[in-house]
PDB file of N, CA and C in Angstrom:
ATOM      1  N   MET A   1      -2.228  14.966  21.591  1.00 90.00           N
ATOM      2  CA  MET A   1      -2.213  14.242  20.315  1.00 90.00           C
ATOM      3  C   MET A   1      -1.837  12.966  20.332  1.00 90.00           C
ATOM      4  N   GLN A   2      -3.026  12.165  19.981  1.00 93.00           N
ATOM      5  CA  GLN A   2      -2.330  10.487  19.452  1.00 93.00           C
ATOM      6  C   GLN A   2      -1.676  10.346  18.330  1.00 93.00           C
ATOM      7  N   GLU A   3      -1.010   9.408  18.311  1.00 94.00           N
ATOM      8  CA  GLU A   3      -0.219   8.644  16.941  1.00 94.00           C
ATOM      9  C   GLU A   3      -0.867   7.223  16.513  1.00 94.00           C
ATOM     10  N   THR A   4      -0.843   7.096  15.159  1.00 93.00           N
ATOM     11  CA  THR A   4      -1.224   5.570  14.908  1.00 93.00           C
ATOM     12  C   THR A   4      -0.348   4.934  15.326  1.00 93.00           C
ATOM     13  N   ASP A   5      -0.552   3.061  15.665  1.00 94.00           N
ATOM     14  CA  ASP A   5       0.516   2.565  16.542  1.00 94.00           C
ATOM     15  C   ASP A   5       1.399   2.158  14.965  1.00 94.00           C
ATOM     16  N   LYS A   6       1.801   2.165  13.942  1.00 91.00           N
ATOM     17  CA  LYS A   6       2.401   1.665  12.989  1.00 91.00           C
ATOM     18  C   LYS A   6       2.827   2.843  12.332  1.00 91.00           C
ATOM     19  N   LEU A   7       2.728   3.477  11.843  1.00 91.00           N
ATOM     20  CA  LEU A   7       3.107   4.630  10.465  1.00 91.00           C
ATOM     21  C   LEU A   7       3.496   6.195  11.830  1.00 91.00           C
ATOM     22  N   LYS A   8       3.036   5.924  12.686  1.00 92.00           N
ATOM     23  CA  LYS A   8       3.454   7.283  13.662  1.00 92.00           C
ATOM     24  C   LYS A   8       2.258   8.390  13.439  1.00 92.00           C
ATOM     25  N   LEU A   9       1.040   8.356  12.222  1.00 93.00           N
ATOM     26  CA  LEU A   9       0.326   9.297  11.928  1.00 93.00           C
ATOM     27  C   LEU A   9      -0.163  10.145  12.899  1.00 93.00           C
ATOM     28  N   ARG A  10      -0.392  11.455  12.855  1.00 93.00           N
ATOM     29  CA  ARG A  10      -0.705  12.099  14.034  1.00 93.00           C
ATOM     30  C   ARG A  10      -2.600  12.437  13.818  1.00 93.00           C
ATOM     31  N   LYS A  11      -3.167  11.884  15.314  1.00 93.00           N
ATOM     32  CA  LYS A  11      -4.405  12.660  15.224  1.00 93.00           C
ATOM     33  C   LYS A  11      -4.556  12.815  16.211  1.00 93.00           C
ATOM     34  N   PRO A  12      -5.299  14.248  15.567  1.00 91.00           N
ATOM     35  CA  PRO A  12      -5.906  15.836  16.349  1.00 91.00           C
ATOM     36  C   PRO A  12      -7.159  14.767  17.372  1.00 91.00           C
ATOM     37  N   GLU A  13      -6.715  15.277  18.222  1.00 92.00           N
ATOM     38  CA  GLU A  13      -8.427  15.049  19.254  1.00 92.00           C
ATOM     39  C   GLU A  13      -9.553  16.060  18.758  1.00 92.00           C
ATOM     40  N   TYR A  14     -10.520  15.422  19.281  1.00 91.00           N
ATOM     41  CA  TYR A  14     -11.586  16.213  18.571  1.00 91.00           C
ATOM     42  C   TYR A  14     -11.892  17.729  19.575  1.00 91.00           C
ATOM     43  N   ASN A  15     -10.902  17.810  20.380  1.00 93.00           N
ATOM     44  CA  ASN A  15     -10.657  18.987  20.927  1.00 93.00           C
ATOM     45  C   ASN A  15      -9.681  19.611  20.687  1.00 93.00           C
ATOM     46  N   GLU A  16      -9.496  19.427  19.551  1.00 90.00           N
ATOM     47  CA  GLU A  16      -8.217  20.040  18.734  1.00 90.00           C
ATOM     48  C   GLU A  16      -8.090  20.604  17.428  1.00 90.00           C
ATOM     49  N   TYR A  17      -7.852  21.869  17.196  1.00 89.00           N
ATOM     50  CA  TYR A  17      -7.850  22.016  15.586  1.00 89.00           C
ATOM     51  C   TYR A  17      -7.097  21.172  14.665  1.00 89.00           C
ATOM     52  N   ALA A  18      -7.280  20.661  13.869  1.00 86.00           N
ATOM     53  CA  ALA A  18      -6.576  20.334  12.418  1.00 86.00           C
ATOM     54  C   ALA A  18      -5.446  21.533  12.201  1.00 86.00           C
ATOM     55  N   ASP A  19      -4.188  20.884  12.068  1.00 91.00           N
ATOM     56  CA  ASP A  19      -3.213  21.762  11.537  1.00 91.00           C
ATOM     57  C   ASP A  19      -2.883  21.098  10.174  1.00 91.00           C
ATOM     58  N   VAL A  20      -2.887  22.475   9.614  1.00 92.00           N
ATOM     59  CA  VAL A  20      -2.247  21.580   8.174  1.00 92.00           C
ATOM     60  C   VAL A  20      -1.071  21.300   8.115  1.00 92.00           C
ATOM     61  N   ALA A  21       0.007  21.580   9.122  1.00 93.00           N
ATOM     62  CA  ALA A  21       1.248  20.779   9.279  1.00 93.00           C
ATOM     63  C   ALA A  21       0.958  19.545   9.555  1.00 93.00           C
ATOM     64  N   ASP A  22       0.197  18.882  10.187  1.00 93.00           N
ATOM     65  CA  ASP A  22       0.193  17.736  10.973  1.00 93.00           C
ATOM     66  C   ASP A  22      -0.503  17.075   9.025  1.00 93.00           C
ATOM     67  N   ILE A  23      -1.552  17.514   9.018  1.00 92.00           N
ATOM     68  CA  ILE A  23      -1.878  16.986   7.553  1.00 92.00           C
ATOM     69  C   ILE A  23      -0.544  16.661   7.235  1.00 92.00           C
ATOM     70  N   ASN A  24      -0.185  17.417   6.100  1.00 92.00           N
ATOM     71  CA  ASN A  24       1.606  17.550   5.399  1.00 92.00           C
ATOM     72  C   ASN A  24       1.908  16.503   5.903  1.00 92.00           C
ATOM     73  N   HIS A  25       2.149  16.211   7.368  1.00 94.00           N
ATOM     74  CA  HIS A  25       3.190  15.661   7.440  1.00 94.00           C
ATOM     75  C   HIS A  25       3.098  14.008   7.714  1.00 94.00           C
ATOM     76  N   ASN A  26       1.501  13.882   7.541  1.00 93.00           N
ATOM     77  CA  ASN A  26       0.758  12.165   7.687  1.00 93.00           C
ATOM     78  C   ASN A  26       0.776  11.574   5.952  1.00 93.00           C
ATOM     79  N   MET A  27       0.423  12.693   5.016  1.00 92.00           N
ATOM     80  CA  MET A  27       0.879  12.440   3.718  1.00 92.00           C
ATOM     81  C   MET A  27       2.550  12.547   3.542  1.00 92.00           C
ATOM     82  N   ASP A  28       2.951  12.789   3.877  1.00 93.00           N
ATOM     83  CA  ASP A  28       4.708  12.664   3.534  1.00 93.00           C
ATOM     84  C   ASP A  28       5.276  11.001   4.226  1.00 93.00           C
ATOM     85  N   ILE A  29       4.530  10.973   5.463  1.00 92.00           N
ATOM     86  CA  ILE A  29       4.811   9.334   5.710  1.00 92.00           C
ATOM     87  C   ILE A  29       4.111   8.284   4.846  1.00 92.00           C
ATOM     88  N   LEU A  30       2.680   8.792   4.559  1.00 92.00           N
ATOM     89  CA  LEU A  30       2.005   7.719   3.454  1.00 92.00           C
ATOM     90  C   LEU A  30       2.654   7.809   2.213  1.00 92.00           C
ATOM     91  N   ASP A  31       2.919   9.020   1.777  1.00 89.00           N
ATOM     92  CA  ASP A  31       3.967   8.698   0.494  1.00 89.00           C
ATOM     93  C   ASP A  31       4.495   7.931   0.347  1.00 89.00           C
ATOM     94  N   ASN A  32       6.046   8.298   1.353  1.00 88.00           N
ATOM     95  CA  ASN A  32       6.466   7.489   1.331  1.00 88.00           C
ATOM     96  C   ASN A  32       6.778   6.053   1.556  1.00 88.00           C
ATOM     97  N   ALA A  33       5.979   5.425   2.488  1.00 88.00           N
ATOM     98  CA  ALA A  33       5.531   4.348   2.603  1.00 88.00           C
ATOM     99  C   ALA A  33       4.828   3.249   1.458  1.00 88.00           C
ATOM    100  N   VAL A  34       4.283   4.083   0.573  1.00 86.00           N
ATOM    101  CA  VAL A  34       3.321   3.366  -0.610  1.00 86.00           C
ATOM    102  C   VAL A  34       4.884   3.788  -1.766  1.00 86.00           C
ATOM    103  N   SER A  35       5.712   4.188  -1.496  1.00 82.00           N
ATOM    104  CA  SER A  35       7.008   4.356  -2.382  1.00 82.00           C
ATOM    105  C   SER A  35       7.341   3.534  -2.012  1.00 82.00           C
ATOM    106  N   ASP A  36       7.977   3.231  -0.820  1.00 79.00           N
ATOM    107  CA  ASP A  36       8.686   2.153  -0.865  1.00 79.00           C
ATOM    108  C   ASP A  36       8.252   0.673  -1.031  1.00 79.00           C
ATOM    109  N   LYS A  37       6.605   0.690  -0.827  1.00 78.00           N
ATOM    110  CA  LYS A  37       6.203  -0.768  -1.620  1.00 78.00           C
ATOM    111  C   LYS A  37       6.109  -0.978  -2.833  1.00 78.00           C
ATOM    112  N   LEU A  38       5.746   0.351  -3.462  1.00 75.00           N
ATOM    113  CA  LEU A  38       5.712   0.175  -5.269  1.00 75.00           C
ATOM    114  C   LEU A  38       7.360  -0.081  -5.472  1.00 75.00           C
ATOM    115  N   GLY A  39       8.484   0.586  -5.072  1.00 71.00           N
ATOM    116  CA  GLY A  39       9.546   0.292  -5.205  1.00 71.00           C
ATOM    117  C   GLY A  39       9.836  -1.012  -5.075  1.00 71.00           C
ATOM    118  N   LYS A  40       9.837  -1.888  -4.346  1.00 67.00           N
ATOM    119  CA  LYS A  40       9.952  -2.834  -3.935  1.00 67.00           C
ATOM    120  C   LYS A  40       8.978  -4.119  -4.953  1.00 67.00           C
ATOM    121  N   THR A  41       7.872  -3.774  -5.158  1.00 63.00           N
ATOM    122  CA  THR A  41       6.937  -4.453  -6.295  1.00 63.00           C
ATOM    123  C   THR A  41       7.664  -4.317  -7.892  1.00 63.00           C
ATOM    124  N   GLU A  42       8.071  -3.215  -8.223  1.00 63.00           N
ATOM    125  CA  GLU A  42       9.060  -3.147  -9.640  1.00 63.00           C
ATOM    126  C   GLU A  42      10.454  -3.482  -9.148  1.00 63.00           C
ATOM    127  N   LYS A  43      10.741  -3.319  -8.356  1.00 60.00           N
ATOM    128  CA  LYS A  43      12.082  -4.526  -8.424  1.00 60.00           C
ATOM    129  C   LYS A  43      11.975  -5.848  -8.824  1.00 60.00           C
ATOM    130  N   SER A  44      11.132  -6.274  -7.943  1.00 60.00           N
ATOM    131  CA  SER A  44      10.457  -7.635  -7.842  1.00 60.00           C
ATOM    132  C   SER A  44       9.843  -8.056  -9.770  1.00 60.00           C
ATOM    133  N   VAL A  45       9.248  -7.157 -10.097  1.00 56.00           N
ATOM    134  CA  VAL A  45       9.103  -7.351 -11.076  1.00 56.00           C
ATOM    135  C   VAL A  45      10.169  -7.058 -12.350  1.00 56.00           C
ATOM    136  N   ASP A  46      10.729  -6.310 -12.323  1.00 58.00           N
ATOM    137  CA  ASP A  46      11.698  -6.004 -13.355  1.00 58.00           C
ATOM    138  C   ASP A  46      13.034  -7.252 -13.256  1.00 58.00           C
ATOM    139  N   SER A  47      13.166  -8.042 -12.238  1.00 53.00           N
ATOM    140  CA  SER A  47      14.282  -8.862 -12.126  1.00 53.00           C
ATOM    141  C   SER A  47      13.623 -10.386 -12.562  1.00 53.00           C
ATOM    142  N   GLU A  48      12.740 -10.271 -12.670  1.00 55.00           N
ATOM    143  CA  GLU A  48      11.804 -11.184 -12.845  1.00 55.00           C
ATOM    144  C   GLU A  48      11.588 -11.408 -14.483  1.00 55.00           C
ATOM    145  N   LYS A  49      11.265 -10.365 -15.352  1.00 58.00           N
ATOM    146  CA  LYS A  49      10.882 -10.353 -16.363  1.00 58.00           C
ATOM    147  C   LYS A  49       9.859 -10.720 -16.643  1.00 58.00           C
ATOM    148  N   LEU A  50       8.469 -11.120 -16.256  1.00 53.00           N
ATOM    149  CA  LEU A  50       7.816 -11.556 -16.271  1.00 53.00           C
ATOM    150  C   LEU A  50       6.771 -10.986 -17.064  1.00 53.00           C
ATOM    151  N   ASP A  51       5.475 -11.820 -17.646  1.00 58.00           N
ATOM    152  CA  ASP A  51       4.706 -11.588 -18.774  1.00 58.00           C
ATOM    153  C   ASP A  51       3.418 -12.190 -18.310  1.00 58.00           C
ATOM    154  N   GLY A  52       2.160 -12.133 -18.928  1.00 60.00           N
ATOM    155  CA  GLY A  52       1.234 -12.574 -19.512  1.00 60.00           C
ATOM    156  C   GLY A  52       0.292 -13.061 -18.283  1.00 60.00           C
ATOM    157  N   LEU A  53      -0.015 -14.742 -18.236  1.00 59.00           N
ATOM    158  CA  LEU A  53      -0.235 -15.005 -16.640  1.00 59.00           C
ATOM    159  C   LEU A  53       0.567 -15.404 -15.468  1.00 59.00           C
ATOM    160  N   ASP A  54       2.160 -15.419 -16.025  1.00 64.00           N
ATOM    161  CA  ASP A  54       3.009 -15.611 -15.357  1.00 64.00           C
ATOM    162  C   ASP A  54       2.907 -14.058 -14.367  1.00 64.00           C
ATOM    163  N   SER A  55       2.697 -13.156 -15.044  1.00 64.00           N
ATOM    164  CA  SER A  55       2.349 -11.554 -14.225  1.00 64.00           C
ATOM    165  C   SER A  55       1.423 -11.724 -13.049  1.00 64.00           C
ATOM    166  N   ILE A  56       0.309 -12.300 -13.461  1.00 66.00           N
ATOM    167  CA  ILE A  56      -1.084 -12.567 -12.484  1.00 66.00           C
ATOM    168  C   ILE A  56      -0.867 -13.406 -11.508  1.00 66.00           C
ATOM    169  N   MET A  57       0.070 -14.518 -12.038  1.00 68.00           N
ATOM    170  CA  MET A  57       0.153 -15.434 -10.699  1.00 68.00           C
ATOM    171  C   MET A  57       1.372 -14.710  -9.722  1.00 68.00           C
ATOM    172  N   PHE A  58       2.260 -13.913 -10.372  1.00 67.00           N
ATOM    173  CA  PHE A  58       3.245 -13.169  -9.600  1.00 67.00           C
ATOM    174  C   PHE A  58       2.566 -12.261  -8.696  1.00 67.00           C
ATOM    175  N   ALA A  59       1.493 -11.241  -9.326  1.00 68.00           N
ATOM    176  CA  ALA A  59       0.745 -10.084  -8.638  1.00 68.00           C
ATOM    177  C   ALA A  59      -0.303 -11.255  -7.335  1.00 68.00           C
ATOM    178  N   ARG A  60      -0.632 -12.410  -7.370  1.00 68.00           N
ATOM    179  CA  ARG A  60      -1.588 -12.815  -6.846  1.00 68.00           C
ATOM    180  C   ARG A  60      -0.527 -13.268  -5.597  1.00 68.00           C
ATOM    181  N   SER A  61       0.246 -13.583  -5.523  1.00 71.00           N
ATOM    182  CA  SER A  61       1.503 -14.030  -4.364  1.00 71.00           C
ATOM    183  C   SER A  61       1.890 -13.259  -4.126  1.00 71.00           C
ATOM    184  N   TYR A  62       2.282 -12.059  -4.628  1.00 66.00           N
ATOM    185  CA  TYR A  62       3.485 -10.867  -3.912  1.00 66.00           C
ATOM    186  C   TYR A  62       1.881  -9.951  -3.301  1.00 66.00           C
ATOM    187  N   SER A  63       0.755 -10.045  -3.378  1.00 68.00           N
ATOM    188  CA  SER A  63      -0.180  -9.519  -2.865  1.00 68.00           C
ATOM    189  C   SER A  63      -0.403 -10.267  -1.643  1.00 68.00           C
ATOM    190  N   GLU A  64      -0.632 -11.999  -1.790  1.00 67.00           N
ATOM    191  CA  GLU A  64      -1.176 -12.246  -0.743  1.00 67.00           C
ATOM    192  C   GLU A  64       0.016 -12.763   0.662  1.00 67.00           C
ATOM    193  N   ALA A  65       1.168 -12.413   0.071  1.00 68.00           N
ATOM    194  CA  ALA A  65       2.613 -12.317   0.670  1.00 68.00           C
ATOM    195  C   ALA A  65       2.584 -11.264   1.899  1.00 68.00           C
ATOM    196  N   ASN A  66       1.710  -9.902   1.387  1.00 67.00           N
ATOM    197  CA  ASN A  66       2.168  -8.499   1.724  1.00 67.00           C
ATOM    198  C   ASN A  66       0.207  -8.405   2.415  1.00 67.00           C
ATOM    199  N   ASN A  67      -0.309  -9.247   2.480  1.00 69.00           N
ATOM    200  CA  ASN A  67      -1.506  -8.986   3.288  1.00 69.00           C
ATOM    201  C   ASN A  67      -2.362  -7.969   2.095  1.00 69.00           C
ATOM    202  N   ASP A  68      -2.556  -8.004   1.065  1.00 67.00           N
ATOM    203  CA  ASP A  68      -3.266  -6.987   0.176  1.00 67.00           C
ATOM    204  C   ASP A  68      -4.324  -7.780  -0.161  1.00 67.00           C
ATOM    205  N   ILE A  69      -5.415  -6.916  -0.056  1.00 64.00           N
ATOM    206  CA  ILE A  69      -6.158  -7.853  -0.682  1.00 64.00           C
ATOM    207  C   ILE A  69      -6.749  -7.656  -2.423  1.00 64.00           C
ATOM    208  N   VAL A  70      -6.750  -8.478  -3.109  1.00 58.00           N
ATOM    209  CA  VAL A  70      -7.127  -8.541  -4.391  1.00 58.00           C
ATOM    210  C   VAL A  70      -8.137  -8.690  -4.704  1.00 58.00           C
ATOM    211  N   PRO A  71      -9.463  -7.371  -5.895  1.00 60.00           N
ATOM    212  CA  PRO A  71     -10.678  -8.436  -6.382  1.00 60.00           C
ATOM    213  C   PRO A  71     -10.404  -9.729  -6.805  1.00 60.00           C
ATOM    214  N   GLY A  72     -11.493 -10.306  -6.473  1.00 60.00           N
ATOM    215  CA  GLY A  72     -11.419 -12.038  -6.935  1.00 60.00           C
ATOM    216  C   GLY A  72     -11.863 -12.106  -8.627  1.00 60.00           C
ATOM    217  N   GLU A  73     -12.516 -10.999  -9.445  1.00 59.00           N
ATOM    218  CA  GLU A  73     -12.758 -11.012 -10.854  1.00 59.00           C
ATOM    219  C   GLU A  73     -11.190 -11.284 -11.523  1.00 59.00           C
ATOM    220  N   ILE A  74     -10.389 -10.508 -10.930  1.00 57.00           N
ATOM    221  CA  ILE A  74      -9.402 -10.246 -11.593  1.00 57.00           C
ATOM    222  C   ILE A  74      -8.120 -11.629 -11.581  1.00 57.00           C
ATOM    223  N   PHE A  75      -9.029 -12.122 -10.887  1.00 56.00           N
ATOM    224  CA  PHE A  75      -7.977 -14.116 -10.588  1.00 56.00           C
ATOM    225  C   PHE A  75      -9.556 -15.231 -11.872  1.00 56.00           C
ATOM    226  N   ASN A  76     -10.360 -15.137 -11.777  1.00 61.00           N
ATOM    227  CA  ASN A  76     -11.461 -15.524 -12.270  1.00 61.00           C
ATOM    228  C   ASN A  76     -12.071 -15.143 -13.750  1.00 61.00           C
ATOM    229  N   ASN A  77     -11.254 -13.877 -14.212  1.00 58.00           N
ATOM    230  CA  ASN A  77     -11.585 -13.181 -15.744  1.00 58.00           C
ATOM    231  C   ASN A  77     -11.418 -15.183 -16.548  1.00 58.00           C
ATOM    232  N   PRO A  78     -12.125 -15.146 -17.355  1.00 59.00           N
ATOM    233  CA  PRO A  78     -11.983 -16.432 -18.303  1.00 59.00           C
ATOM    234  C   PRO A  78     -10.732 -16.037 -19.599  1.00 59.00           C
ATOM    235  N   SER A  79     -10.651 -14.668 -19.205  1.00 57.00           N
ATOM    236  CA  SER A  79      -9.273 -14.718 -20.595  1.00 57.00           C
ATOM    237  C   SER A  79      -8.111 -15.180 -20.163  1.00 57.00           C
ATOM    238  N   HIS A  80      -7.672 -14.753 -18.597  1.00 50.00           N
ATOM    239  CA  HIS A  80      -6.245 -15.472 -18.490  1.00 50.00           C
ATOM    240  C   HIS A  80      -6.329 -16.653 -18.077  1.00 50.00           C
ATOM    241  N   LYS A  81      -6.833 -17.660 -18.390  1.00 47.00           N
ATOM    242  CA  LYS A  81      -6.700 -18.656 -18.358  1.00 47.00           C
ATOM    243  C   LYS A  81      -5.937 -20.113 -19.600  1.00 47.00           C
TER     244      LYS A  81
END
């Protein structure tokens, strides 16, 4: 069985059966990775006490720094100017 490079998620081959234990293992890894990332974001926002436009600008810079894709319409919305 192969694994992904970064998170070491289990990847059954086409000639192997997918085992629920492997799927659950992958879900636990993904859940922890997302929780860790969300926790860092929440701590950063809490420490800054941002609101309004500052929050939008913070989200944009945080997302860009973490190579996240942010839909353009969020930053091109006239109500955010």
